[in-house]
C-alpha positions as a Python dict, from the first residue, in 0.01 Angstrom:
ca = {
    (1, 'M'): (0, 0, 0),
    (2, 'L'): (98, -243, 204),
    (3, 'L'): (269, -494, -42),
    (4, 'A'): (532, -197, -151),
    (5, 'S'): (759, -338, -331),
    (6, 'L'): (519, -498, -563),
    (7, 'N'): (336, -163, -671),
    (8, 'P'): (317, -243, -1074),
    (9, 'S'): (411, 109, -1137),
    (10, 'I'): (796, -13, -933),
    (11, 'V'): (811, -293, -1148),
    (12, 'A'): (697, -84, -1445),
    (13, 'G'): (915, 188, -1413),
    (14, 'G'): (1232, -90, -1433),
    (15, 'H'): (1298, -204, -1058),
    (16, 'D'): (1230, -584, -1134),
    (17, 'V'): (1528, -803, -960),
    (18, 'A'): (1562, -1113, -1028),
    (19, 'D'): (1601, -1307, -736),
    (20, 'A'): (1292, -1153, -530),
    (21, 'V'): (1247, -1440, -375),
    (22, 'R'): (1416, -1815, -346),
    (23, 'I'): (1203, -2115, -188),
    (24, 'D'): (1168, -2456, -274),
    (25, 'G'): (1407, -2478, -536),
    (26, 'A'): (1176, -2188, -718),
    (27, 'T'): (1381, -1876, -758),
    (28, 'L'): (1095, -1563, -837),
    (29, 'S'): (1164, -1259, -963),
    (30, 'R'): (1000, -905, -858),
    (31, 'S'): (754, -898, -1195),
    (32, 'D'): (685, -1273, -1190),
    (33, 'L'): (501, -1218, -810),
    (34, 'V'): (371, -905, -977),
    (35, 'G'): (149, -1109, -1219),
    (36, 'A'): (186, -1490, -1121),
    (37, 'A'): (14, -1299, -804),
    (38, 'T'): (-183, -1069, -1027),
    (39, 'A'): (-344, -1364, -1176),
    (40, 'V'): (-397, -1554, -860),
    (41, 'A'): (-595, -1265, -770),
    (42, 'E'): (-813, -1313, -1090),
    (43, 'R'): (-941, -1578, -1009),
    (44, 'I'): (-1043, -1559, -656),
    (45, 'A'): (-1182, -1182, -628),
    (46, 'G'): (-1487, -1174, -423),
    (47, 'A'): (-1451, -1540, -291),
    (48, 'G'): (-1467, -1452, 82),
    (49, 'R'): (-1177, -1610, 298),
    (50, 'V'): (-989, -1889, 142),
    (51, 'A'): (-764, -2154, 320),
    (52, 'V'): (-345, -2149, 213),
    (53, 'L'): (-206, -2498, 321),
    (54, 'A'): (61, -2288, 418),
    (55, 'T'): (407, -2529, 353),
    (56, 'P'): (707, -2364, 187),
    (57, 'T'): (668, -2283, -89),
    (58, 'A'): (629, -2101, -432),
    (59, 'A'): (267, -2139, -482),
    (60, 'T'): (190, -2056, -110),
    (61, 'V'): (376, -1747, -138),
    (62, 'L'): (226, -1666, -463),
    (63, 'A'): (-111, -1763, -335),
    (64, 'I'): (-87, -1524, -17),
    (65, 'T'): (45, -1246, -178),
    (66, 'G'): (-203, -1240, -480),
    (67, 'C'): (-548, -1301, -189),
    (68, 'L'): (-374, -1005, -43),
    (69, 'I'): (-343, -783, -393),
    (70, 'A'): (-737, -920, -432),
    (71, 'G'): (-870, -819, -102),
    (72, 'V'): (-988, -1158, -5),
    (73, 'P'): (-821, -1263, 398),
    (74, 'V'): (-620, -1562, 387),
    (75, 'V'): (-668, -1836, 657),
    (76, 'P'): (-306, -1966, 674),
    (77, 'V'): (-331, -2384, 770),
    (78, 'P'): (-15, -2537, 911),
    (79, 'A'): (16, -2840, 682),
    (80, 'D'): (152, -3073, 982),
    (81, 'V'): (-199, -3069, 1180),
    (82, 'G'): (-448, -3271, 1314),
    (83, 'A'): (-746, -3371, 1154),
    (84, 'A'): (-926, -3237, 1452),
    (85, 'E'): (-813, -2917, 1450),
    (86, 'R'): (-781, -2856, 1078),
    (87, 'R'): (-1171, -2923, 1038),
    (88, 'H'): (-1217, -2718, 1371),
    (89, 'I'): (-983, -2447, 1153),
    (90, 'L'): (-1192, -2415, 824),
    (91, 'T'): (-1484, -2453, 1005),
    (92, 'D'): (-1468, -2176, 1206),
    (93, 'S'): (-1325, -1933, 972),
    (94, 'G'): (-1579, -1996, 705),
    (95, 'A'): (-1317, -2141, 416),
    (96, 'R'): (-1471, -2113, 154),
    (97, 'A'): (-1233, -2345, -100),
    (98, 'W'): (-818, -2445, -78),
    (99, 'L'): (-595, -2227, -269),
    (100, 'G'): (-290, -2343, -368),
    (101, 'E'): (-199, -2706, -206),
    (102, 'V'): (-446, -2866, -49),
    (103, 'P'): (-432, -3136, 185),
    (104, 'A'): (-543, -3537, 206),
    (105, 'E'): (-894, -3458, 369),
    (106, 'P'): (-983, -3127, 201),
    (107, 'E'): (-1322, -3142, 439),
    (108, 'G'): (-1509, -3076, 70),
    (109, 'L'): (-1399, -2788, 0),
    (110, 'P'): (-1355, -2658, -328),
    (111, 'H'): (-995, -2698, -476),
    (112, 'V'): (-812, -2335, -685),
    (113, 'P'): (-499, -2441, -821),
    (114, 'V'): (-195, -2180, -853),
    (115, 'R'): (-59, -2129, -1218),
    (116, 'L'): (311, -2096, -1101),
    (117, 'H'): (347, -1953, -1498),
    (118, 'A'): (65, -1809, -1561),
    (119, 'R'): (20, -1418, -1583),
    (120, 'S'): (-203, -1136, -1538),
    (121, 'W'): (-91, -746, -1498),
    (122, 'H'): (-494, -581, -1416),
    (123, 'R'): (-437, -402, -1162),
    (124, 'Y'): (-670, -356, -852),
    (125, 'A'): (-730, -85, -600),
    (126, 'E'): (-600, -97, -268),
    (127, 'P'): (-812, -224, -42),
    (128, 'S'): (-900, -54, 244),
    (129, 'P'): (-628, -23, 546),
    (130, 'D'): (-917, -204, 780),
    (131, 'A'): (-998, -449, 595),
    (132, 'T'): (-841, -807, 745),
    (133, 'A'): (-549, -938, 532),
    (134, 'L'): (-535, -1267, 799),
    (135, 'V'): (-674, -1517, 1029),
    (136, 'M'): (-400, -1734, 1198),
    (137, 'Y'): (-536, -1961, 1464),
    (138, 'T'): (-402, -1939, 1808),
    (139, 'S'): (-197, -2310, 1867),
    (140, 'G'): (-506, -2426, 2121),
    (141, 'T'): (-337, -2468, 2441),
    (142, 'T'): (-635, -2369, 2701),
    (143, 'G'): (-944, -2478, 2414),
    (144, 'P'): (-1032, -2491, 2033),
    (145, 'P'): (-734, -2216, 1842),
    (146, 'K'): (-867, -1918, 1771),
    (147, 'G'): (-923, -1685, 1507),
    (148, 'V'): (-680, -1364, 1545),
    (149, 'L'): (-813, -1099, 1270),
    (150, 'I'): (-528, -946, 1146),
    (151, 'S'): (-538, -570, 919),
    (152, 'R'): (-347, -461, 682),
    (153, 'R'): (-249, -167, 854),
    (154, 'A'): (-169, -356, 1118),
    (155, 'I'): (97, -564, 932),
    (156, 'A'): (178, -244, 765),
    (157, 'A'): (220, -28, 1100),
    (158, 'D'): (417, -359, 1266),
    (159, 'V'): (685, -403, 954),
    (160, 'D'): (782, -15, 974),
    (161, 'A'): (845, -31, 1335),
    (162, 'L'): (1070, -297, 1282),
    (163, 'A'): (1277, -124, 942),
    (164, 'A'): (1331, 160, 1184),
    (165, 'A'): (1412, 26, 1530),
    (166, 'W'): (1650, -303, 1275),
    (167, 'A'): (1754, -63, 1010),
    (168, 'W'): (1599, -304, 761),
    (169, 'T'): (1601, -156, 371),
    (170, 'P'): (1598, -288, 16),
    (171, 'D'): (1967, -378, 96),
    (172, 'D'): (1875, -636, 262),
    (173, 'T'): (1860, -1033, 165),
    (174, 'L'): (1685, -1188, 451),
    (175, 'V'): (1644, -1519, 517),
    (176, 'H'): (1465, -1790, 746),
    (177, 'G'): (1371, -2144, 765),
    (178, 'L'): (998, -2095, 960),
    (179, 'P'): (674, -2213, 893),
    (180, 'L'): (463, -1991, 748),
    (181, 'F'): (185, -1972, 916),
    (182, 'H'): (346, -1790, 1233),
    (183, 'V'): (415, -1446, 1222),
    (184, 'H'): (730, -1531, 1324),
    (185, 'G'): (779, -1654, 935),
    (186, 'L'): (506, -1538, 693),
    (187, 'I'): (421, -1154, 803),
    (188, 'L'): (811, -1031, 926),
    (189, 'G'): (970, -1288, 683),
    (190, 'L'): (737, -1258, 387),
    (191, 'L'): (532, -1003, 453),
    (192, 'G'): (754, -778, 569),
    (193, 'S'): (948, -874, 295),
    (194, 'L'): (737, -792, -32),
    (195, 'R'): (699, -474, 185),
    (196, 'I'): (1053, -374, 247),
    (197, 'G'): (1140, -484, -120),
    (198, 'N'): (1451, -688, 3),
    (199, 'R'): (1555, -1043, -102),
    (200, 'F'): (1402, -1312, 53),
    (201, 'V'): (1518, -1681, 71),
    (202, 'H'): (1350, -1921, 234),
    (203, 'T'): (1539, -2199, 366),
    (204, 'G'): (1310, -2576, 349),
    (205, 'K'): (1417, -2717, 672),
    (206, 'P'): (1645, -2455, 896),
    (207, 'T'): (1968, -2592, 914),
    (208, 'P'): (2321, -2487, 1042),
    (209, 'A'): (2464, -2527, 632),
    (210, 'A'): (2139, -2357, 497),
    (211, 'Y'): (2164, -2090, 679),
    (212, 'A'): (2547, -2030, 589),
    (213, 'E'): (2494, -2066, 207),
    (214, 'A'): (2211, -1838, 177),
    (215, 'A'): (2471, -1566, 215),
    (216, 'G'): (2200, -1366, 401),
    (217, 'S'): (2258, -983, 543),
    (218, 'L'): (1942, -1073, 780),
    (219, 'Y'): (1826, -1375, 967),
    (220, 'F'): (1510, -1425, 1136),
    (221, 'G'): (1542, -1807, 1376),
    (222, 'V'): (1371, -1975, 1682),
    (223, 'P'): (1576, -2033, 1952),
    (224, 'T'): (1655, -2454, 1827),
    (225, 'V'): (1752, -2283, 1527),
    (226, 'W'): (2050, -2090, 1644),
    (227, 'S'): (2130, -2336, 1951),
    (228, 'R'): (2193, -2530, 1651),
    (229, 'V'): (2403, -2254, 1468),
    (230, 'A'): (2616, -2234, 1800),
    (231, 'G'): (2684, -2541, 1754),
    (232, 'D'): (2809, -2530, 1412),
    (233, 'V'): (3186, -2325, 1365),
    (234, 'D'): (3175, -2306, 1000),
    (235, 'A'): (2813, -2235, 1018),
    (236, 'A'): (2821, -1987, 1260),
    (237, 'L'): (3210, -1852, 1112),
    (238, 'A'): (2958, -1821, 731),
    (239, 'L'): (2727, -1590, 935),
    (240, 'S'): (3016, -1332, 1067),
    (241, 'S'): (2929, -1145, 745),
    (242, 'A'): (2569, -1124, 849),
    (243, 'R'): (2452, -754, 918),
    (244, 'L'): (2194, -899, 1226),
    (245, 'L'): (2077, -1197, 1382),
    (246, 'V'): (1715, -1180, 1501),
    (247, 'S'): (1625, -1447, 1771),
    (248, 'G'): (1218, -1449, 1832),
    (249, 'S'): (954, -1690, 1982),
    (250, 'A'): (1047, -1811, 2262),
    (251, 'A'): (1367, -1716, 2461),
    (252, 'L'): (1683, -1749, 2347),
    (253, 'P'): (1882, -1921, 2643),
    (254, 'V'): (2144, -1682, 2755),
    (255, 'P'): (2501, -1943, 2673),
    (256, 'V'): (2370, -1971, 2310),
    (257, 'F'): (2292, -1584, 2326),
    (258, 'D'): (2662, -1559, 2392),
    (259, 'E'): (2855, -1917, 2192),
    (260, 'L'): (2703, -1629, 1918),
    (261, 'V'): (2902, -1371, 2007),
    (262, 'R'): (3198, -1554, 2047),
    (263, 'L'): (3139, -1763, 1696),
    (264, 'T'): (2998, -1504, 1534),
    (265, 'G'): (3109, -1163, 1666),
    (266, 'H'): (2707, -1084, 1664),
    (267, 'A'): (2483, -1000, 1911),
    (268, 'P'): (2146, -1115, 1856),
    (269, 'V'): (1837, -893, 1856),
    (270, 'E'): (1561, -1067, 2070),
    (271, 'R'): (1221, -909, 2026),
    (272, 'Y'): (866, -989, 2153),
    (273, 'G'): (580, -1054, 2049),
    (274, 'S'): (268, -1240, 1996),
    (275, 'T'): (-3, -1364, 1708),
    (276, 'E'): (-290, -1081, 1930),
    (277, 'S'): (-68, -809, 1837),
    (278, 'L'): (267, -862, 1682),
    (279, 'I'): (593, -774, 1755),
    (280, 'T'): (604, -492, 1952),
    (281, 'L'): (933, -530, 2133),
    (282, 'S'): (1301, -512, 2011),
    (283, 'T'): (1648, -475, 2119),
    (284, 'L'): (1796, -212, 1886),
    (285, 'V'): (2011, -249, 1541),
    (286, 'D'): (2180, 48, 1703),
    (287, 'G'): (2105, -16, 2107),
    (288, 'E'): (2209, -237, 2376),
    (289, 'R'): (2161, -629, 2320),
    (290, 'R'): (2120, -771, 2697),
    (291, 'P'): (2097, -1186, 2683),
    (292, 'G'): (1733, -1253, 2819),
    (293, 'W'): (1575, -910, 2754),
    (294, 'V'): (1381, -855, 2475),
    (295, 'G'): (1462, -510, 2451),
    (296, 'L'): (1183, -181, 2405),
    (297, 'P'): (849, -38, 2265),
    (298, 'L'): (835, -27, 1917),
    (299, 'D'): (728, 325, 1773),
    (300, 'G'): (357, 405, 1855),
    (301, 'V'): (381, 88, 2130),
    (302, 'R'): (296, 184, 2449),
    (303, 'T'): (310, -96, 2772),
    (304, 'R'): (261, -104, 3145),
    (305, 'L'): (289, -358, 3461),
    (306, 'T'): (-18, -443, 3659),
    (307, 'D'): (-13, -651, 3989),
    (308, 'D'): (-266, -853, 4089),
    (309, 'D'): (-529, -557, 4181),
    (310, 'G'): (-485, -352, 3803),
    (311, 'A'): (-179, -127, 4009),
    (312, 'A'): (116, -31, 3848),
    (313, 'V'): (421, -208, 3910),
    (314, 'P'): (759, -49, 4006),
    (315, 'H'): (986, -57, 3692),
    (316, 'D'): (1299, -175, 3932),
    (317, 'G'): (1369, -432, 3706),
    (318, 'E'): (1277, -647, 3983),
    (319, 'T'): (955, -675, 4048),
    (320, 'I'): (648, -841, 3799),
    (321, 'G'): (367, -802, 3661),
    (322, 'R'): (121, -843, 3450),
    (323, 'L'): (260, -712, 3082),
    (324, 'E'): (-51, -526, 2891),
    (325, 'V'): (15, -318, 2519),
    (326, 'Q'): (-80, -100, 2325),
    (327, 'G'): (-29, -33, 1987),
    (328, 'P'): (-104, -17, 1613),
    (329, 'M'): (-61, -361, 1531),
    (330, 'L'): (-305, -463, 1791),
    (331, 'F'): (-562, -742, 1646),
    (332, 'D'): (-927, -617, 1575),
    (333, 'G'): (-1063, -963, 1771),
    (334, 'Y'): (-1100, -1270, 1776),
    (335, 'L'): (-1349, -1429, 1491),
    (336, 'N'): (-1670, -1538, 1609),
    (337, 'R'): (-1551, -1489, 2000),
    (338, 'P'): (-1626, -1165, 2165),
    (339, 'D'): (-1626, -1301, 2535),
    (340, 'A'): (-1295, -1437, 2463),
    (341, 'T'): (-1187, -1136, 2327),
    (342, 'A'): (-1311, -845, 2599),
    (343, 'E'): (-1143, -1092, 2861),
    (344, 'V'): (-826, -1029, 2673),
    (345, 'L'): (-867, -625, 2413),
    (346, 'G'): (-986, -414, 2634),
    (347, 'A'): (-1239, -131, 2543),
    (348, 'D'): (-912, 180, 2604),
    (349, 'G'): (-693, -62, 2319),
    (350, 'W'): (-534, -223, 2597),
    (351, 'Y'): (-429, -615, 2576),
    (352, 'R'): (-348, -794, 2796),
    (353, 'T'): (-119, -1043, 2689),
    (354, 'G'): (-106, -1323, 2965),
    (355, 'D'): (226, -1241, 3027),
    (356, 'V'): (428, -1172, 3290),
    (357, 'A'): (748, -912, 3262),
    (358, 'V'): (959, -676, 3437),
    (359, 'I'): (1138, -365, 3357),
    (360, 'D'): (1364, -171, 3457),
    (361, 'G'): (1467, 195, 3499),
    (362, 'D'): (1507, 243, 3100),
    (363, 'G'): (1246, 69, 2973),
    (364, 'M'): (1412, -249, 2881),
    (365, 'H'): (1179, -566, 2912),
    (366, 'R'): (1223, -854, 3044),
    (367, 'I'): (967, -1129, 2923),
    (368, 'V'): (876, -1396, 3313),
    (369, 'G'): (653, -1623, 3068),
    (370, 'R'): (308, -1678, 3079),
    (371, 'E'): (173, -1567, 3363),
    (372, 'S'): (-110, -1906, 3406),
    (373, 'V'): (210, -2155, 3377),
    (374, 'D'): (535, -1915, 3463),
    (375, 'L'): (514, -1696, 3749),
    (376, 'I'): (511, -1912, 4100),
    (377, 'K'): (330, -1788, 4356),
    (378, 'S'): (553, -1986, 4675),
    (379, 'G'): (637, -1905, 5036),
    (380, 'G'): (431, -1494, 5021),
    (381, 'Y'): (715, -1508, 4720),
    (382, 'R'): (589, -1379, 4249),
    (383, 'I'): (906, -1600, 4074),
    (384, 'G'): (939, -1636, 3724),
    (385, 'A'): (1041, -2002, 3589),
    (386, 'G'): (1188, -1856, 3309),
    (387, 'E'): (1416, -1700, 3511),
    (388, 'I'): (1539, -2011, 3735),
    (389, 'E'): (1494, -2203, 3358),
    (390, 'T'): (1825, -1942, 3198),
    (391, 'V'): (2026, -2000, 3491),
    (392, 'L'): (1977, -2389, 3438),
    (393, 'L'): (2065, -2404, 3114),
    (394, 'G'): (2316, -2237, 3153),
    (395, 'H'): (2458, -2555, 3340),
    (396, 'P'): (2649, -2815, 3113),
    (397, 'G'): (2437, -3137, 3231),
    (398, 'V'): (2136, -2880, 3106),
    (399, 'D'): (2022, -3028, 2746),
    (400, 'E'): (1636, -2855, 2788),
    (401, 'V'): (1479, -2749, 3142),
    (402, 'A'): (1109, -2681, 3205),
    (403, 'V'): (1036, -2480, 3575),
    (404, 'V'): (676, -2506, 3704),
    (405, 'G'): (470, -2422, 4046),
    (406, 'V'): (290, -2761, 4199),
    (407, 'P'): (53, -2661, 4474),
    (408, 'D'): (229, -2716, 4828),
    (409, 'T'): (66, -2711, 5117),
    (410, 'D'): (340, -2529, 5327),
    (411, 'L'): (442, -2304, 5076),
    (412, 'G'): (149, -2272, 4820),
    (413, 'Q'): (375, -2392, 4513),
    (414, 'R'): (726, -2574, 4547),
    (415, 'I'): (971, -2534, 4219),
    (416, 'V'): (1018, -2817, 4028),
    (417, 'A'): (1265, -2809, 3752),
    (418, 'F'): (1230, -3071, 3490),
    (419, 'V'): (1568, -3149, 3358),
    (420, 'V'): (1701, -3305, 3037),
    (421, 'G'): (1968, -3374, 3086),
    (422, 'S'): (2303, -3475, 3297),
    (423, 'G'): (2355, -3292, 3578),
    (424, 'S'): (2275, -3448, 3878),
    (425, 'P'): (1959, -3272, 4105),
    (426, 'Q'): (2131, -3098, 4421),
    (427, 'E'): (2408, -3032, 4257),
    (428, 'L'): (2117, -2821, 3969),
    (429, 'I'): (1947, -2722, 4323),
    (430, 'D'): (2320, -2549, 4403),
    (431, 'H'): (2396, -2415, 4095),
    (432, 'V'): (2070, -2213, 4127),
    (433, 'A'): (2086, -2066, 4522),
    (434, 'Q'): (2449, -2001, 4384),
    (435, 'Q'): (2307, -1733, 4054),
    (436, 'L'): (1984, -1629, 4235),
    (437, 'S'): (1807, -1537, 4577),
    (438, 'A'): (1736, -1883, 4763),
    (439, 'H'): (1415, -1876, 4720),
    (440, 'K'): (1377, -1919, 4400),
    (441, 'R'): (1571, -2235, 4413),
    (442, 'P'): (1390, -2507, 4319),
    (443, 'R'): (1241, -2759, 4586),
    (444, 'E'): (1327, -3071, 4368),
    (445, 'V'): (1469, -3155, 4031),
    (446, 'R'): (1275, -3467, 3885),
    (447, 'I'): (1580, -3581, 3537),
    (448, 'V'): (1311, -3676, 3293),
    (449, 'D'): (1427, -3809, 2901),
    (450, 'A'): (1220, -3549, 2732),
    (451, 'L'): (986, -3233, 2775),
    (452, 'P'): (603, -3320, 2639),
    (453, 'R'): (572, -3083, 2338),
    (454, 'N'): (263, -2992, 2153),
    (455, 'A'): (237, -3046, 1797),
    (456, 'M'): (414, -2701, 1795),
    (457, 'G'): (698, -2783, 2018),
    (458, 'K'): (566, -2568, 2303),
    (459, 'V'): (658, -2741, 2595),
    (460, 'M'): (276, -2865, 2750),
    (461, 'K'): (416, -2742, 3147),
    (462, 'R'): (37, -2807, 3255),
    (463, 'E'): (138, -3204, 3201),
    (464, 'L'): (411, -3155, 3396),
    (465, 'A'): (223, -2900, 3726),
    (466, 'T'): (-4, -3140, 3819),
}
């Protein structure tokens, strides 16, 4: 059963939890979740795909849970998405209705409200593990967002593998303040909690004070969240009583990692994944946690690195290759896009991630970045932008940085660093040259007021590289 902790027989057997979910000022017991979500299921059973405006509210929790109970695929829609992108998501997904909250422009779809106090105890048969649970849309950095088909089996496999890697149990209280339309916040945070049976607390905004007040044992955050926690001594000290701090969705700067260790006593767990693959790599609760490295393959996962010709790349911790993964948590393809699916998902079951990485002799993985923008070919060398960014972020005069390769008639590509901060360009170039090989130093550092970002907060390197 995908939502194992919500099995009605478990709740009926006296294993209820009064505060299974706390979100947006509401507290739901496990029986509240079962009864209210089943009431939602009765209203939308057989409806085909439905759109859920994924705000961090109890209505969103019940809407998504009700769909999973009824076997209706959910299309999570970001609350702050632009009108054109929202229209594309609704049209491409074929969503038949809005469930729960509705945006100001519903695009002509009917609205099915979620009644927080409604209850039903109807028993639904468990849908097939191969049935689609979610259609999650990519951020659209290389074109219109693509609908990623994620099965119930993939979610269950991923959560179970993470539970083994992190010793995640029903005794945990999981805390985060992340969006409920991403893998990190929705699948790992909410659905993971409903499968494992732990208490789940959503803080709303992921502020250091809110994290400290939640008194959890397991915390999820993106690097920006952890940077703010590391900058708030009182909040960081409060998190020292936690069991595990998990960082993902982007590389955690080494200075932030080190400061969290100093203040909380915890070396953060870092992990790697994508909408298409869910989480496939992680450092382990009882293993090495090396700053800048995302760990080992989870149970059931295999990885490989290839060069431009498809040949295997050595696992020496230095040689960069294209990362491919295989495992039970992979997606089933892109909705309505067999061409795009074939480009990244081979008939042999290997997913071409589009990321480049290195693997050392112990199997530890370090993500260099996206092949399209983070792999720089300069003077005959293959250089990872992420490695240079990590070194620059360790300089006190650097607040934010993006490293790109720009066309160069002599080198092929020239390494250029765009920096937000107070450091001088020559000082920063010399800093990299002291830490890394000479060919990895930026040929140019440009001090800027801000880095261009998309609606999801990701740096748009293509704009910088032109």
